[in-house]
Amino acid sequence: DSGVTQTPKHLITATGQRVTLRCSPRSGDLSVYWYQQSLDQGLQFLIQYYNGEERAKGNILERFSAQQFPDLHSELNLSSLELGDSALYFCASSVDQDGNTIYFGEGSWLTVV
Amino acid sequence: AQSVSQHNHHVILSEAASLELGCNYSYGGTVNLFWYVQYPGQHLQLLLKYFSGDPLVKGIKGFEAEFIKSKFSFNLRKPSVQWSDTAEYFCAVTSSGGSYIPTFGRGTSLIVHP
């Protein structure tokens, strides 16, 4: 157990819908990272938050957004879902801003039908 | 921008065989290098990492990796694999140029037959 908690573990939804994925970082960690893992793209960095502020942005679509709340948990919002958004979404956390020591959650499987 | 290439996408071995997984990165400056493992149904976990010093690093479960700066490589090795090593293996890099956000390779699926 890494200490990073993600919910839900599995989610099936229809195209055009909106979902929210939730992540609770390890106790004491201030940074949260979101990654998308798909068969054709591998593990792609989406976005990082540090202590409530967006710190770095990767290949995140405009239909996707995220935020980190005062209690440091984070949510990834995916809207206008397409079949190609089906993937495993990982959250990771670290104590500080750099990703040299990060811990991953078990992921949220999203299937868009 | 930094990037990572893993050349072996699927590797199938028998128990006791030796393993070497290739990883090459592209970035002109100082890098930190990592290998992560993802066992079926589990989260990614760190196998080993290289920041500086001895280019041969040893990790958990008998794995080791060698950093060869001239070749921009960080290959993962294990002398004798076990069935329990069946997993997905990811090479990753961080650097100042990438804001120390880990960039991952596409992964190598290793299947070890008993």
Coordinates of N, CA and C in Angstrom, one line a residue:
Chain A
D1 N 0.8 -1.2 0.0 CA 0.0 0.0 0.0 C 0.9 1.3 0.0
S2 N 0.7 2.1 -1.0 CA 1.5 3.3 -1.2 C 1.1 4.4 -0.3
G3 N -0.2 4.4 0.2 CA -0.7 5.5 0.9 C -1.5 6.5 0.1
V4 N -1.4 6.3 -1.2 CA -2.2 7.2 -2.1 C -3.5 6.5 -2.4
T5 N -4.6 7.1 -2.2 CA -5.9 6.5 -2.4 C -6.6 7.1 -3.6
Q6 N -7.1 6.3 -4.5 CA -7.9 6.8 -5.6 C -9.3 6.1 -5.6
T7 N -10.3 7.0 -5.9 CA -11.6 6.4 -6.1 C -12.3 7.1 -7.3
P8 N -13.1 6.4 -8.1 CA -13.4 5.0 -7.9 C -12.3 4.2 -8.5
K9 N -12.3 2.9 -8.3 CA -11.4 2.0 -8.9 C -11.7 1.7 -10.3
H10 N -13.0 1.5 -10.6 CA -13.5 1.2 -11.9 C -14.7 2.1 -12.2
L11 N -14.9 2.6 -13.4 CA -16.0 3.4 -13.8 C -16.3 3.2 -15.3
I12 N -17.6 2.9 -15.6 CA -18.0 2.8 -16.9 C -19.0 3.9 -17.2
T13 N -18.8 4.6 -18.3 CA -19.7 5.7 -18.6 C -19.9 5.8 -20.1
A14 N -20.9 6.6 -20.5 CA -21.2 6.7 -21.9 C -20.5 8.0 -22.5
T15 N -20.3 7.9 -23.8 CA -19.7 9.1 -24.5 C -20.5 10.3 -24.2
G16 N -19.8 11.4 -24.1 CA -20.5 12.7 -23.9 C -20.7 13.0 -22.4
Q17 N -20.5 12.1 -21.5 CA -20.7 12.3 -20.1 C -19.5 12.9 -19.4
R18 N -19.7 13.2 -18.2 CA -18.6 13.8 -17.4 C -18.4 13.0 -16.1
V19 N -17.1 12.8 -15.8 CA -16.8 12.0 -14.5 C -15.8 12.8 -13.7
T20 N -15.7 12.5 -12.5 CA -14.7 13.0 -11.6 C -14.0 11.9 -10.9
L21 N -12.7 12.0 -11.0 CA -11.8 11.0 -10.3 C -11.2 11.7 -9.1
R22 N -11.1 11.0 -8.0 CA -10.6 11.6 -6.8 C -9.3 10.9 -6.3
C23 N -8.5 11.7 -5.7 CA -7.2 11.2 -5.2 C -6.9 11.8 -3.8
S24 N -6.5 11.0 -2.9 CA -6.0 11.5 -1.6 C -4.6 11.1 -1.5
P25 N -3.7 12.1 -1.4 CA -2.3 11.9 -1.4 C -1.9 11.2 0.0
R26 N -0.6 10.8 0.0 CA -0.1 10.3 1.3 C -0.1 11.4 2.3
S27 N -0.2 11.0 3.5 CA -0.2 12.0 4.6 C 1.1 12.8 4.6
G28 N 1.0 14.1 4.5 CA 2.1 15.0 4.5 C 2.6 15.4 3.2
D29 N 2.1 14.7 2.1 CA 2.6 15.1 0.8 C 1.8 16.3 0.3
L30 N 2.5 17.2 -0.3 CA 1.9 18.5 -0.8 C 1.6 18.5 -2.3
S31 N 2.3 17.6 -3.0 CA 2.2 17.6 -4.5 C 1.3 16.4 -4.9
V32 N 0.5 16.7 -5.9 CA -0.3 15.6 -6.5 C -0.1 15.7 -8.0
Y33 N 0.1 14.5 -8.6 CA 0.3 14.4 -10.1 C -0.8 13.5 -10.6
W34 N -1.2 13.8 -11.8 CA -2.1 12.9 -12.6 C -1.5 12.4 -13.9
Y35 N -1.6 11.1 -14.1 CA -1.1 10.5 -15.3 C -2.2 9.7 -15.9
Q36 N -2.1 9.6 -17.3 CA -3.1 8.8 -18.0 C -2.3 7.6 -18.6
Q37 N -2.7 6.4 -18.4 CA -2.0 5.2 -19.0 C -3.0 4.6 -20.0
S38 N -2.6 4.6 -21.3 CA -3.4 3.9 -22.3 C -2.4 3.0 -23.1
L39 N -3.0 2.0 -23.8 CA -2.2 1.1 -24.5 C -1.4 1.7 -25.6
D40 N -1.9 2.7 -26.3 CA -1.2 3.3 -27.4 C -0.3 4.4 -27.0
Q41 N -0.6 5.1 -25.9 CA 0.2 6.3 -25.5 C 1.1 6.0 -24.3
G42 N 1.0 4.9 -23.7 CA 1.8 4.7 -22.5 C 1.4 5.6 -21.3
L43 N 2.3 5.9 -20.5 CA 2.0 6.7 -19.3 C 2.3 8.2 -19.6
Q44 N 1.3 8.9 -19.7 CA 1.4 10.4 -20.0 C 1.1 11.3 -18.8
F45 N 1.9 12.2 -18.6 CA 1.7 13.2 -17.5 C 0.6 14.2 -17.9
L46 N -0.3 14.4 -17.0 CA -1.4 15.3 -17.3 C -1.2 16.7 -16.6
I47 N -1.0 16.6 -15.3 CA -1.0 17.9 -14.5 C -0.4 17.6 -13.1
Q48 N 0.2 18.6 -12.6 CA 0.7 18.6 -11.2 C 0.2 19.8 -10.4
Y49 N -0.2 19.5 -9.2 CA -0.6 20.6 -8.2 C 0.4 20.5 -7.0
Y50 N 0.7 21.6 -6.5 CA 1.5 21.7 -5.3 C 0.9 22.7 -4.3
N51 N 0.5 22.1 -3.2 CA -0.1 22.9 -2.1 C -1.3 23.8 -2.6
G52 N -2.1 23.2 -3.5 CA -3.3 23.9 -3.9 C -3.1 24.7 -5.2
E53 N -1.9 24.8 -5.7 CA -1.6 25.6 -6.9 C -1.2 24.7 -8.1
E54 N -1.6 25.0 -9.3 CA -1.1 24.3 -10.4 C 0.4 24.6 -10.6
R55 N 1.2 23.5 -10.7 CA 2.6 23.8 -10.9 C 3.1 23.4 -12.3
A56 N 2.6 22.4 -12.8 CA 3.1 22.0 -14.2 C 1.9 21.3 -14.9
K57 N 2.0 21.5 -16.2 CA 0.9 21.0 -17.1 C 1.5 20.2 -18.2
G58 N 1.0 19.0 -18.4 CA 1.5 18.2 -19.5 C 0.5 18.1 -20.6
N59 N 0.3 16.9 -21.1 CA -0.6 16.7 -22.2 C -2.1 16.5 -21.8
I60 N -2.6 17.5 -21.1 CA -4.0 17.5 -20.7 C -4.9 18.2 -21.7
L61 N -6.0 17.5 -22.0 CA -6.9 18.0 -23.0 C -7.7 19.2 -22.3
E62 N -8.2 20.0 -23.2 CA -9.0 21.1 -22.6 C -10.3 20.6 -22.0
R63 N -10.8 19.5 -22.4 CA -12.0 18.9 -21.8 C -11.7 18.3 -20.4
F64 N -10.5 18.3 -20.0 CA -10.1 17.8 -18.7 C -9.7 19.0 -17.8
S65 N -10.0 18.9 -16.6 CA -9.5 19.9 -15.6 C -9.2 19.2 -14.3
A66 N -8.5 19.9 -13.5 CA -8.2 19.3 -12.1 C -8.1 20.4 -11.1
Q67 N -8.1 20.0 -9.9 CA -7.9 21.0 -8.8 C -7.4 20.3 -7.6
Q68 N -6.8 21.0 -6.7 CA -6.3 20.5 -5.4 C -7.0 21.3 -4.3
F69 N -7.6 20.7 -3.4 CA -8.4 21.4 -2.4 C -7.5 21.7 -1.2
P70 N -8.0 22.5 -0.3 CA -7.2 22.9 0.9 C -6.8 21.7 1.8
D71 N -7.6 20.6 1.7 CA -7.1 19.4 2.5 C -6.2 18.6 1.7
L72 N -5.8 19.1 0.5 CA -4.7 18.5 -0.4 C -5.2 17.3 -1.2
H73 N -6.5 16.9 -1.1 CA -6.9 15.9 -2.0 C -7.2 16.6 -3.4
S74 N -7.2 15.8 -4.4 CA -7.3 16.4 -5.7 C -8.4 15.6 -6.5
E75 N -9.0 16.3 -7.4 CA -10.0 15.8 -8.3 C -9.6 16.1 -9.8
L76 N -9.8 15.1 -10.6 CA -9.6 15.2 -12.1 C -11.0 15.1 -12.7
N77 N -11.4 16.1 -13.4 CA -12.7 16.2 -14.0 C -12.5 15.9 -15.5
L78 N -13.2 15.0 -16.0 CA -13.1 14.6 -17.5 C -14.5 14.8 -18.1
S79 N -14.6 15.7 -19.1 CA -16.0 16.0 -19.6 C -16.0 15.7 -21.1
S80 N -17.2 15.7 -21.6 CA -17.5 15.4 -23.0 C -16.7 14.1 -23.4
L81 N -16.8 13.1 -22.7 CA -16.0 11.9 -22.8 C -16.1 11.3 -24.2
E82 N -15.0 10.8 -24.7 CA -14.9 10.1 -26.0 C -14.4 8.7 -25.7
L83 N -14.6 7.9 -26.7 CA -14.1 6.5 -26.5 C -12.6 6.4 -26.2
G84 N -11.9 7.3 -26.9 CA -10.4 7.4 -26.7 C -10.0 7.8 -25.3
D85 N -10.9 8.2 -24.5 CA -10.5 8.6 -23.1 C -10.5 7.4 -22.2
S86 N -10.9 6.3 -22.7 CA -10.8 5.1 -21.9 C -9.4 4.8 -21.6
A87 N -9.1 4.7 -20.3 CA -7.7 4.5 -19.9 C -7.6 4.3 -18.4
L88 N -6.4 4.1 -17.9 CA -6.2 4.0 -16.5 C -5.6 5.3 -16.0
Y89 N -6.2 6.0 -15.1 CA -5.8 7.3 -14.6 C -5.1 7.1 -13.3
F90 N -3.8 7.4 -13.2 CA -3.1 7.3 -12.0 C -2.9 8.7 -11.3
C91 N -3.0 8.6 -10.0 CA -2.6 9.8 -9.2 C -1.3 9.4 -8.5
A92 N -0.4 10.3 -8.3 CA 0.8 10.1 -7.5 C 1.0 11.3 -6.6
S93 N 1.7 11.1 -5.5 CA 2.0 12.3 -4.7 C 3.5 12.3 -4.2
S94 N 3.9 13.4 -3.8 CA 5.3 13.6 -3.3 C 5.2 14.7 -2.2
V95 N 6.3 14.7 -1.4 CA 6.3 15.6 -0.3 C 6.5 17.1 -0.9
D96 N 7.4 17.2 -1.8 CA 7.7 18.5 -2.3 C 7.4 18.6 -3.8
Q97 N 8.0 19.7 -4.4 CA 7.6 20.0 -5.8 C 8.2 19.1 -6.8
D98 N 9.3 18.5 -6.6 CA 9.9 17.7 -7.6 C 9.5 16.2 -7.5
G99 N 9.6 15.6 -8.6 CA 9.0 14.2 -8.7 C 10.1 13.1 -8.6
N100 N 11.1 13.4 -7.8 CA 12.2 12.4 -7.7 C 11.8 11.3 -6.7
T101 N 10.8 11.6 -5.9 CA 10.3 10.5 -5.0 C 8.8 10.6 -4.9
I102 N 8.2 9.9 -5.8 CA 6.7 10.0 -5.9 C 6.1 8.6 -5.6
Y103 N 4.9 8.6 -5.1 CA 4.2 7.4 -4.8 C 2.9 7.3 -5.6
F104 N 2.6 6.2 -6.2 CA 1.5 6.1 -7.0 C 0.3 5.4 -6.3
G105 N -0.9 5.8 -6.7 CA -2.1 5.1 -6.3 C -2.3 3.9 -7.2
E106 N -3.4 3.2 -7.0 CA -3.6 2.0 -7.8 C -4.4 2.3 -9.1
G107 N -4.8 3.5 -9.2 CA -5.4 4.0 -10.5 C -6.9 3.8 -10.5
S108 N -7.5 4.6 -11.4 CA -8.9 4.5 -11.7 C -9.1 4.1 -13.1
W109 N -9.8 2.9 -13.3 CA -10.0 2.4 -14.7 C -11.3 3.1 -15.2
L110 N -11.1 3.9 -16.3 CA -12.3 4.5 -16.9 C -12.5 3.8 -18.2
T111 N -13.8 3.4 -18.4 CA -14.2 2.8 -19.7 C -15.3 3.6 -20.2
V112 N -15.1 4.2 -21.4 CA -16.2 5.0 -22.1 C -16.8 4.1 -23.2
V113 N -18.1 4.0 -23.1 CA -18.8 3.1 -24.1 C -19.8 3.9 -25.0
Chain B
A1 N 13.1 19.2 -24.5 CA 12.2 18.4 -23.6 C 12.8 17.0 -23.5
Q2 N 12.6 16.4 -22.3 CA 13.1 15.1 -22.1 C 12.2 14.0 -22.7
S3 N 12.8 12.9 -23.0 CA 11.9 11.8 -23.5 C 12.7 10.5 -23.1
V4 N 11.9 9.4 -23.1 CA 12.4 8.1 -22.8 C 11.9 7.1 -23.8
S5 N 12.8 6.2 -24.2 CA 12.5 5.1 -25.1 C 12.8 3.8 -24.5
Q6 N 11.8 2.9 -24.6 CA 12.1 1.5 -24.1 C 11.9 0.7 -25.4
H7 N 12.9 0.0 -25.7 CA 12.9 -0.7 -27.0 C 12.2 -2.0 -27.0
N8 N 12.1 -2.7 -25.9 CA 11.5 -4.0 -25.8 C 10.1 -3.7 -25.2
H9 N 9.1 -4.0 -26.0 CA 7.7 -3.8 -25.5 C 7.2 -5.1 -24.9
H10 N 7.6 -6.2 -25.3 CA 7.2 -7.5 -24.8 C 8.4 -8.4 -24.7
V11 N 8.6 -9.0 -23.5 CA 9.7 -9.9 -23.3 C 9.1 -11.2 -22.6
I12 N 9.4 -12.3 -23.2 CA 9.0 -13.6 -22.6 C 10.2 -14.4 -22.2
L13 N 10.3 -14.8 -21.0 CA 11.5 -15.6 -20.6 C 11.1 -16.8 -19.7
S14 N 11.9 -17.7 -19.6 CA 11.7 -18.8 -18.7 C 12.5 -18.5 -17.4
E15 N 12.0 -19.1 -16.3 CA 12.6 -18.9 -15.0 C 14.1 -19.2 -15.1
A16 N 14.9 -18.4 -14.4 CA 16.3 -18.6 -14.3 C 17.0 -17.9 -15.5
A17 N 16.3 -17.5 -16.5 CA 17.0 -16.8 -17.6 C 17.4 -15.4 -17.1
S18 N 18.4 -14.8 -17.8 CA 18.9 -13.5 -17.5 C 18.0 -12.5 -18.2
L19 N 17.9 -11.3 -17.6 CA 17.0 -10.3 -18.1 C 17.8 -9.0 -18.4
E20 N 17.6 -8.4 -19.5 CA 18.1 -7.0 -19.7 C 17.1 -6.2 -20.5
L21 N 16.6 -5.2 -19.9 CA 15.6 -4.3 -20.6 C 16.3 -3.0 -20.9
G22 N 16.1 -2.6 -22.2 CA 16.8 -1.4 -22.6 C 16.0 -0.1 -22.3
C23 N 16.7 1.0 -22.0 CA 16.1 2.3 -21.8 C 17.1 3.3 -22.2
N24 N 16.6 4.2 -23.1 CA 17.4 5.3 -23.6 C 16.6 6.6 -23.3
Y25 N 17.3 7.7 -22.9 CA 16.7 8.9 -22.7 C 17.3 10.0 -23.6
S26 N 16.6 11.0 -23.8 CA 17.1 12.2 -24.5 C 16.9 13.4 -23.7
Y27 N 18.0 14.0 -23.3 CA 18.1 15.3 -22.6 C 19.6 15.6 -22.5
G28 N 19.9 16.8 -22.8 CA 21.3 17.2 -22.8 C 22.0 17.5 -21.5
G29 N 21.2 17.7 -20.5 CA 21.7 18.1 -19.2 C 21.7 16.9 -18.2
T30 N 21.8 17.3 -16.9 CA 21.8 16.3 -15.8 C 20.5 15.7 -15.7
V31 N 20.5 14.4 -15.5 CA 19.2 13.7 -15.3 C 19.2 12.8 -14.1
N32 N 18.0 12.5 -13.6 CA 17.8 11.5 -12.6 C 17.1 10.4 -13.3
L33 N 17.4 9.1 -13.1 CA 16.8 8.0 -13.8 C 16.2 7.0 -12.8
F34 N 15.2 6.4 -13.3 CA 14.4 5.5 -12.4 C 13.9 4.3 -13.2
W35 N 13.7 3.2 -12.5 CA 12.9 2.1 -13.0 C 11.8 1.8 -12.0
Y36 N 10.6 1.7 -12.6 CA 9.4 1.4 -11.8 C 8.9 0.0 -12.3
V37 N 8.2 -0.7 -11.4 CA 7.6 -1.9 -11.7 C 6.1 -1.9 -11.4
Q38 N 5.3 -2.5 -12.2 CA 3.8 -2.5 -11.9 C 3.4 -4.0 -12.0
Y39 N 3.2 -4.6 -10.9 CA 2.7 -6.0 -10.9 C 1.2 -6.0 -11.2
P40 N 0.7 -7.1 -11.8 CA -0.7 -7.1 -12.2 C -1.6 -6.6 -11.1
G41 N -2.4 -5.7 -11.5 CA -3.4 -5.2 -10.5 C -2.9 -4.3 -9.4
Q42 N -1.7 -3.9 -9.5 CA -1.1 -3.1 -8.4 C -0.6 -1.7 -9.0
H43 N -0.2 -0.9 -8.0 CA 0.3 0.4 -8.4 C 1.8 0.3 -8.8
L44 N 2.2 1.4 -9.5 CA 3.7 1.4 -9.8 C 4.5 1.6 -8.5
Q45 N 5.6 0.9 -8.5 CA 6.4 1.1 -7.3 C 7.9 1.1 -7.8
L46 N 8.7 1.8 -7.0 CA 10.1 2.1 -7.4 C 10.9 0.9 -7.3
L47 N 11.7 0.5 -8.3 CA 12.6 -0.6 -8.3 C 14.0 -0.1 -7.9
L48 N 14.4 1.0 -8.5 CA 15.7 1.6 -8.2 C 15.8 3.0 -8.9
K49 N 16.8 3.7 -8.5 CA 17.0 5.1 -9.0 C 18.4 5.5 -9.0
Y50 N 18.8 6.3 -10.0 CA 20.1 6.9 -10.1 C 20.1 8.4 -10.1
F51 N 20.8 9.0 -9.1 CA 20.9 10.4 -9.1 C 22.3 10.9 -9.5
S52 N 23.3 10.2 -8.8 CA 24.7 10.6 -9.1 C 25.6 9.5 -8.5
G53 N 26.9 9.5 -8.7 CA 27.8 8.6 -8.1 C 28.0 7.3 -8.9
D54 N 28.1 6.2 -8.3 CA 28.4 4.9 -8.9 C 27.3 4.7 -10.0
P55 N 27.7 4.5 -11.2 CA 26.7 4.3 -12.3 C 26.0 3.0 -12.2
L56 N 26.5 2.1 -11.4 CA 25.8 0.8 -11.3 C 25.0 0.8 -10.0
V57 N 23.7 0.8 -10.1 CA 22.8 0.9 -9.0 C 22.1 -0.4 -8.7
K58 N 21.9 -0.7 -7.5 CA 21.2 -1.9 -7.1 C 19.9 -1.5 -6.5
G59 N 18.9 -2.3 -6.9 CA 17.6 -2.0 -6.4 C 17.0 -3.2 -5.6
I60 N 15.7 -3.2 -5.5 CA 15.1 -4.3 -4.7 C 14.9 -5.5 -5.6
K61 N 14.8 -6.7 -4.9 CA 14.5 -7.9 -5.6 C 15.5 -8.4 -6.6
G62 N 16.8 -8.0 -6.3 CA 17.9 -8.5 -7.2 C 18.1 -7.7 -8.5
F63 N 17.3 -6.7 -8.7 CA 17.5 -5.9 -9.9 C 18.6 -4.9 -9.8
E64 N 19.3 -4.6 -10.9 CA 20.3 -3.6 -11.0 C 20.2 -2.9 -12.3
A65 N 20.8 -1.7 -12.4 CA 20.8 -0.9 -13.6 C 22.1 -0.2 -13.7
E66 N 22.5 0.0 -15.0 CA 23.7 0.7 -15.2 C 23.5 2.0 -16.0
F67 N 24.0 3.1 -15.5 CA 23.9 4.4 -16.2 C 25.1 4.5 -17.1
I68 N 24.9 4.6 -18.4 CA 26.0 4.9 -19.3 C 25.8 6.2 -20.0
K69 N 26.4 7.2 -19.5 CA 26.1 8.6 -19.9 C 26.4 8.8 -21.4
S70 N 27.5 8.2 -21.9 CA 27.8 8.4 -23.3 C 26.8 7.8 -24.3
K71 N 26.1 6.8 -23.8 CA 25.0 6.2 -24.6 C 23.6 6.6 -24.2
F72 N 23.5 7.5 -23.2 CA 22.2 8.0 -22.8 C 21.3 6.8 -22.4
S73 N 21.9 5.8 -21.8 CA 21.2 4.6 -21.5 C 21.1 4.3 -20.0
F74 N 20.1 3.6 -19.6 CA 19.9 3.1 -18.2 C 19.2 1.8 -18.3
N75 N 20.0 0.8 -18.6 CA 19.4 -0.6 -18.8 C 19.2 -1.3 -17.5
L76 N 18.1 -2.0 -17.4 CA 17.8 -2.8 -16.2 C 18.2 -4.2 -16.4
R77 N 18.8 -4.8 -15.4 CA 19.2 -6.2 -15.5 C 18.9 -7.0 -14.3
K78 N 18.7 -8.3 -14.5 CA 18.6 -9.2 -13.4 C 19.2 -10.6 -13.9
P79 N 20.1 -11.1 -13.1 CA 20.8 -12.3 -13.6 C 19.9 -13.6 -13.7
S80 N 18.9 -13.7 -12.9 CA 18.0 -14.9 -12.9 C 16.6 -14.5 -12.5
V81 N 15.7 -14.5 -13.5 CA 14.4 -14.0 -13.2 C 13.5 -15.2 -12.6
Q82 N 12.5 -14.7 -11.9 CA 11.5 -15.7 -11.3 C 10.1 -15.4 -11.9
W83 N 9.3 -16.4 -11.7 CA 7.9 -16.2 -12.2 C 7.3 -15.0 -11.6
S84 N 7.6 -14.7 -10.3 CA 7.0 -13.5 -9.6 C 7.5 -12.2 -10.2
D85 N 8.5 -12.2 -11.1 CA 8.9 -11.0 -11.8 C 8.0 -10.6 -13.0
T86 N 7.0 -11.4 -13.3 CA 6.1 -11.1 -14.3 C 5.4 -9.8 -14.0
A87 N 5.5 -8.8 -14.8 CA 5.1 -7.4 -14.5 C 5.3 -6.5 -15.7
E88 N 4.9 -5.3 -15.5 CA 5.2 -4.2 -16.5 C 6.3 -3.4 -15.9
Y89 N 7.3 -3.0 -16.7 CA 8.5 -2.3 -16.2 C 8.6 -1.0 -17.0
F90 N 8.7 0.1 -16.2 CA 8.8 1.4 -16.8 C 10.1 2.1 -16.4
C91 N 10.7 2.7 -17.4 CA 11.9 3.5 -17.2 C 11.4 5.0 -17.1
A92 N 12.0 5.8 -16.3 CA 11.6 7.2 -16.2 C 12.8 8.1 -16.0
V93 N 12.6 9.4 -16.3 CA 13.6 10.4 -16.1 C 13.1 11.7 -15.6
T94 N 13.8 12.3 -14.8 CA 13.5 13.7 -14.4 C 14.7 14.6 -14.6
S95 N 14.4 15.8 -14.8 CA 15.5 16.8 -15.1 C 15.0 18.2 -14.8
S96 N 16.0 19.1 -14.7 CA 15.6 20.5 -14.4 C 14.8 21.0 -15.6
G97 N 15.1 20.5 -16.8 CA 14.4 21.0 -18.0 C 13.0 20.5 -18.1
G98 N 12.7 19.5 -17.3 CA 11.3 19.0 -17.3 C 10.7 19.3 -16.0
S99 N 11.2 20.3 -15.3 CA 10.6 20.7 -14.0 C 10.6 19.5 -13.0
Y100 N 11.4 18.6 -13.2 CA 11.5 17.4 -12.3 C 10.2 16.6 -12.3
I101 N 9.4 16.7 -13.4 CA 8.2 15.8 -13.5 C 8.7 14.6 -14.2
P102 N 8.4 13.4 -13.6 CA 8.8 12.2 -14.3 C 8.2 12.0 -15.6
T103 N 9.1 11.7 -16.6 CA 8.7 11.3 -17.9 C 8.9 9.8 -18.1
F104 N 7.9 9.1 -18.5 CA 8.0 7.6 -18.5 C 8.2 7.1 -19.9
G105 N 8.8 6.0 -20.1 CA 8.8 5.3 -21.3 C 7.5 4.5 -21.4
R106 N 7.3 3.9 -22.6 CA 6.0 3.2 -22.8 C 5.8 1.9 -22.1
G107 N 6.9 1.4 -21.4 CA 6.8 0.2 -20.6 C 7.2 -1.0 -21.4
T108 N 7.7 -2.0 -20.6 CA 8.0 -3.3 -21.2 C 7.2 -4.4 -20.4
S109 N 6.4 -5.1 -21.1 CA 5.7 -6.2 -20.4 C 6.6 -7.5 -20.4
L110 N 6.9 -7.9 -19.2 CA 7.7 -9.1 -19.0 C 6.8 -10.3 -18.5
I111 N 6.9 -11.3 -19.2 CA 6.2 -12.6 -18.8 C 7.3 -13.6 -18.5
V112 N 7.3 -14.2 -17.3 CA 8.2 -15.2 -17.0 C 7.5 -16.5 -16.8
H113 N 7.8 -17.5 -17.6 CA 7.2 -18.8 -17.5 C 7.9 -19.7 -16.5
P114 N 7.1 -20.4 -15.7 CA 7.7 -21.2 -14.7 C 8.4 -22.5 -15.3

